[in-house]
Amino acid sequence: MSSSDSAALRPIPEFDGVHQIWPRGKRLEAIRDAASTYRERFLNQGQVRAVKSVDIAAAPYPARFAFQGYSVNVNPFISIINRMFVIQFDGFDGTLKTLVWEPTVAAGSAEAPFYDKLQRFARRLGLESAFVDYYNDPDQVLPRLGLTNADVDYISFDHLHVQDLRMILGSSEPIDGETAPRQPLFPNAKLLVHRKELGTFDAMHPMQWAWYVEDGMRGVPEDRLEVFDGDVELGVGVSLLWTPGHTDGNHSLVVNTPDGVWVSSENGMAADSWQPELSRIPGVRRTAAFYGREVVLNANTLEDSLDQYDSMVKEKTLASPSPRNPQWRQVIPSSECANRKRQWPVVPTYSHGGLDYGTITVPARPTTVPGTAPEPG
C-alpha cells in the first residue's frame, strides 16, 4: 500500500521532487527552502492532543560513530538511551488516533549482528551487566497511561536497525528457539514503514548487514503494514518526513505542540549533532567548523552521507527554538547520547529531556452485551 492508497495518510507536496535535484548543493538548498515553507503550513494546521515520552533501555554504542569521528574520546563506547513516544492526535477522518513511536523490544535488538557479537565479547570479559540498562518494556507503558495496548492505531520507527518486527507485530511462524508464533504487542496497530526501508530486508547489502535483525520480518502478516513513500501527514499536528541517508527509508517524526514543532530521529546522537557550533564536546565544534559543516552525523552506516546531511538540515529547519533555551532547536534524538561520567568527555552539551504535553484520552471502546453484536465506539 502506498500513501496515495490510504485515506489515513496525506502526501506533503512541498517536498515533491526535491530529493532528485542536481547538483547536490542545489538539492540541499531546495530541501531547506521546502522545509521552511512546509513549517509555516504545518504550524497553522493545529497541534497534537498529547505527547508522552518514556525511556526504554540504554545500550553501548561506539563513540567514533556517534559524532562522525569528530569527538575526542577516552572511552571507546558511549551509552545511548532508546526513547519511546506515545502521541495522540486527530486523524483526518475526525477520529482520535494513537501512535507509538519507537517501541523497541530490547530482546530483539540483541539479535542484530553488531549487538550479538558485542554481547558475546562482553560475556567473555564478565562485563555484560555493565553494557545494558533496562528501564521500561514497551508493552507495559500504555497501561500506565490509562490505555490498553489494543488502543494503538499505529506504530513506527525512524528506521528498522536492530528491530525484530516479529516480536512487535506478531508472526505466522515461531522465532527460532520458540515453540509458537508470536502474538502482536499492539493487536490493532499497523506499522507505518517507508517502502525503501521495508525493501532493505529483501536484499541486504554488506554495509547494512550488521545493524538489521536477520529474518526480522519473516512471517509478519502483510496486513499489519502501512507502506508509504516520501513525506506524509498522519493527522492534525503530526507528520513523518522522509529523511534518507542513515538508511534508505529513514523517516523522522514531526509533532506540533504548545511549545512549537519537535522533530525526532536517530540521524544525530545529541542536540550537539544538529548544532555543532554550540557543542562543548571536545573536537565536535572545531572539526565541524574546519570542514564548514552545520550538522554532525550519526555515522554507523554512511549509506549516503550527503543525503543524511541534507536530512538533518531538513529536520532542524522544521524544529522550533526551545522556550527553555532558545539557542537550541527542538530536535530530540530517538536514541540519545547519555550523560554519564564513564563516557566523559563525550557527554551532551544540552539535553531537552523528555516530552510531556496534554492529557492522554481513553478512546471509546466497543461494548458487548451478551447475545448482541459490539456497538461501534
PDB file of N, CA and C in Angstrom, residues 44-82:
ATOM      1  N   ASN A  44       0.214  26.017  11.217  1.00  0.00           N
ATOM      2  CA  ASN A  44      -1.148  26.542  11.156  1.00  0.00           C
ATOM      3  C   ASN A  44      -2.221  25.464  11.133  1.00  0.00           C
ATOM      4  N   GLN A  45      -1.822  24.208  11.013  1.00  0.00           N
ATOM      5  CA  GLN A  45      -2.804  23.126  10.927  1.00  0.00           C
ATOM      6  C   GLN A  45      -3.350  22.720  12.289  1.00  0.00           C
ATOM      7  N   GLY A  46      -2.647  23.031  13.355  1.00  0.00           N
ATOM      8  CA  GLY A  46      -3.095  22.640  14.681  1.00  0.00           C
ATOM      9  C   GLY A  46      -2.083  21.755  15.387  1.00  0.00           C
ATOM     10  N   GLN A  47      -2.365  21.443  16.635  1.00  0.00           N
ATOM     11  CA  GLN A  47      -1.446  20.704  17.492  1.00  0.00           C
ATOM     12  C   GLN A  47      -1.975  19.307  17.790  1.00  0.00           C
ATOM     13  N   VAL A  48      -1.051  18.424  18.156  1.00  0.00           N
ATOM     14  CA  VAL A  48      -1.458  17.100  18.616  1.00  0.00           C
ATOM     15  C   VAL A  48      -2.171  17.240  19.960  1.00  0.00           C
ATOM     16  N   ARG A  49      -2.940  16.237  20.326  1.00  0.00           N
ATOM     17  CA  ARG A  49      -3.644  16.276  21.613  1.00  0.00           C
ATOM     18  C   ARG A  49      -2.693  16.028  22.783  1.00  0.00           C
ATOM     19  N   ALA A  50      -1.777  15.095  22.610  1.00  0.00           N
ATOM     20  CA  ALA A  50      -0.886  14.739  23.713  1.00  0.00           C
ATOM     21  C   ALA A  50       0.358  14.047  23.164  1.00  0.00           C
ATOM     22  N   VAL A  51       1.475  14.243  23.865  1.00  0.00           N
ATOM     23  CA  VAL A  51       2.729  13.527  23.593  1.00  0.00           C
ATOM     24  C   VAL A  51       3.355  13.168  24.933  1.00  0.00           C
ATOM     25  N   LYS A  52       3.706  11.905  25.104  1.00  0.00           N
ATOM     26  CA  LYS A  52       4.418  11.455  26.291  1.00  0.00           C
ATOM     27  C   LYS A  52       5.613  10.617  25.831  1.00  0.00           C
ATOM     28  N   SER A  53       6.760  10.831  26.458  1.00  0.00           N
ATOM     29  CA  SER A  53       7.936  10.029  26.125  1.00  0.00           C
ATOM     30  C   SER A  53       8.359   9.208  27.325  1.00  0.00           C
ATOM     31  N   VAL A  54       8.930   8.021  27.041  1.00  0.00           N
ATOM     32  CA  VAL A  54       9.352   7.086  28.078  1.00  0.00           C
ATOM     33  C   VAL A  54      10.678   6.473  27.639  1.00  0.00           C
ATOM     34  N   ASP A  55      11.647   6.434  28.541  1.00  0.00           N
ATOM     35  CA  ASP A  55      12.916   5.780  28.242  1.00  0.00           C
ATOM     36  C   ASP A  55      12.731   4.262  28.314  1.00  0.00           C
ATOM     37  N   ILE A  56      13.281   3.548  27.315  1.00  0.00           N
ATOM     38  CA  ILE A  56      13.107   2.100  27.231  1.00  0.00           C
ATOM     39  C   ILE A  56      14.349   1.353  27.724  1.00  0.00           C
ATOM     40  N   ALA A  57      15.507   1.667  27.166  1.00  0.00           N
ATOM     41  CA  ALA A  57      16.731   0.959  27.546  1.00  0.00           C
ATOM     42  C   ALA A  57      17.933   1.779  27.120  1.00  0.00           C
ATOM     43  N   ALA A  58      19.068   1.483  27.746  1.00  0.00           N
ATOM     44  CA  ALA A  58      20.338   2.097  27.355  1.00  0.00           C
ATOM     45  C   ALA A  58      21.265   0.994  26.876  1.00  0.00           C
ATOM     46  N   ALA A  59      21.970   1.257  25.787  1.00  0.00           N
ATOM     47  CA  ALA A  59      22.856   0.250  25.192  1.00  0.00           C
ATOM     48  C   ALA A  59      24.178   0.906  24.812  1.00  0.00           C
ATOM     49  N   PRO A  60      25.243   0.115  24.703  1.00  0.00           N
ATOM     50  CA  PRO A  60      26.534   0.679  24.300  1.00  0.00           C
ATOM     51  C   PRO A  60      26.554   1.017  22.821  1.00  0.00           C
ATOM     52  N   TYR A  61      27.378   1.994  22.483  1.00  0.00           N
ATOM     53  CA  TYR A  61      27.483   2.448  21.100  1.00  0.00           C
ATOM     54  C   TYR A  61      28.873   3.030  20.897  1.00  0.00           C
ATOM     55  N   PRO A  62      29.551   2.678  19.798  1.00  0.00           N
ATOM     56  CA  PRO A  62      30.909   3.192  19.583  1.00  0.00           C
ATOM     57  C   PRO A  62      30.930   4.721  19.480  1.00  0.00           C
ATOM     58  N   ALA A  63      31.781   5.345  20.271  1.00  0.00           N
ATOM     59  CA  ALA A  63      31.859   6.813  20.287  1.00  0.00           C
ATOM     60  C   ALA A  63      32.265   7.355  18.921  1.00  0.00           C
ATOM     61  N   ARG A  64      33.059   6.589  18.166  1.00  0.00           N
ATOM     62  CA  ARG A  64      33.514   7.090  16.864  1.00  0.00           C
ATOM     63  C   ARG A  64      32.368   7.202  15.868  1.00  0.00           C
ATOM     64  N   PHE A  65      31.290   6.428  16.064  1.00  0.00           N
ATOM     65  CA  PHE A  65      30.117   6.538  15.205  1.00  0.00           C
ATOM     66  C   PHE A  65      29.235   7.715  15.615  1.00  0.00           C
ATOM     67  N   ALA A  66      29.135   7.941  16.918  1.00  0.00           N
ATOM     68  CA  ALA A  66      28.112   8.845  17.445  1.00  0.00           C
ATOM     69  C   ALA A  66      28.228  10.257  16.892  1.00  0.00           C
ATOM     70  N   PHE A  67      29.455  10.750  16.768  1.00  0.00           N
ATOM     71  CA  PHE A  67      29.654  12.122  16.287  1.00  0.00           C
ATOM     72  C   PHE A  67      30.604  12.160  15.090  1.00  0.00           C
ATOM     73  N   GLN A  68      30.443  11.164  14.222  1.00  0.00           N
ATOM     74  CA  GLN A  68      31.116  11.139  12.925  1.00  0.00           C
ATOM     75  C   GLN A  68      32.643  11.133  13.062  1.00  0.00           C
ATOM     76  N   GLY A  69      33.143  10.665  14.209  1.00  0.00           N
ATOM     77  CA  GLY A  69      34.582  10.652  14.426  1.00  0.00           C
ATOM     78  C   GLY A  69      35.159  11.994  14.817  1.00  0.00           C
ATOM     79  N   TYR A  70      34.315  13.000  15.033  1.00  0.00           N
ATOM     80  CA  TYR A  70      34.807  14.334  15.376  1.00  0.00           C
ATOM     81  C   TYR A  70      35.204  14.454  16.841  1.00  0.00           C
ATOM     82  N   SER A  71      34.552  13.673  17.723  1.00  0.00           N
ATOM     83  CA  SER A  71      34.754  13.852  19.163  1.00  0.00           C
ATOM     84  C   SER A  71      36.078  13.242  19.610  1.00  0.00           C
ATOM     85  N   VAL A  72      36.646  13.823  20.660  1.00  0.00           N
ATOM     86  CA  VAL A  72      37.851  13.300  21.297  1.00  0.00           C
ATOM     87  C   VAL A  72      37.387  12.378  22.419  1.00  0.00           C
ATOM     88  N   ASN A  73      37.710  11.067  22.311  1.00  0.00           N
ATOM     89  CA  ASN A  73      37.181  10.073  23.219  1.00  0.00           C
ATOM     90  C   ASN A  73      38.273   9.504  24.125  1.00  0.00           C
ATOM     91  N   VAL A  74      37.891   9.250  25.373  1.00  0.00           N
ATOM     92  CA  VAL A  74      38.719   8.451  26.266  1.00  0.00           C
ATOM     93  C   VAL A  74      38.197   7.022  26.268  1.00  0.00           C
ATOM     94  N   ASN A  75      36.904   6.874  26.503  1.00  0.00           N
ATOM     95  CA  ASN A  75      36.239   5.576  26.448  1.00  0.00           C
ATOM     96  C   ASN A  75      35.775   5.336  25.016  1.00  0.00           C
ATOM     97  N   PRO A  76      36.059   4.163  24.447  1.00  0.00           N
ATOM     98  CA  PRO A  76      35.623   3.918  23.061  1.00  0.00           C
ATOM     99  C   PRO A  76      34.120   3.774  22.909  1.00  0.00           C
ATOM    100  N   PHE A  77      33.387   3.608  24.019  1.00  0.00           N
ATOM    101  CA  PHE A  77      31.940   3.453  23.948  1.00  0.00           C
ATOM    102  C   PHE A  77      31.240   4.547  24.744  1.00  0.00           C
ATOM    103  N   ILE A  78      30.088   4.952  24.229  1.00  0.00           N
ATOM    104  CA  ILE A  78      29.147   5.746  24.998  1.00  0.00           C
ATOM    105  C   ILE A  78      27.911   4.880  25.240  1.00  0.00           C
ATOM    106  N   SER A  79      26.978   5.373  26.041  1.00  0.00           N
ATOM    107  CA  SER A  79      25.670   4.736  26.182  1.00  0.00           C
ATOM    108  C   SER A  79      24.642   5.591  25.459  1.00  0.00           C
ATOM    109  N   ILE A  80      23.745   4.924  24.738  1.00  0.00           N
ATOM    110  CA  ILE A  80      22.646   5.641  24.093  1.00  0.00           C
ATOM    111  C   ILE A  80      21.330   5.144  24.704  1.00  0.00           C
ATOM    112  N   ILE A  81      20.428   6.076  24.963  1.00  0.00           N
ATOM    113  CA  ILE A  81      19.148   5.766  25.589  1.00  0.00           C
ATOM    114  C   ILE A  81      18.059   5.757  24.526  1.00  0.00           C
ATOM    115  N   ASN A  82      17.407   4.599  24.360  1.00  0.00           N
ATOM    116  CA  ASN A  82      16.297   4.471  23.416  1.00  0.00           C
ATOM    117  C   ASN A  82      15.040   5.052  24.042  1.00  0.00           C
TER     118      ASN A  82
END
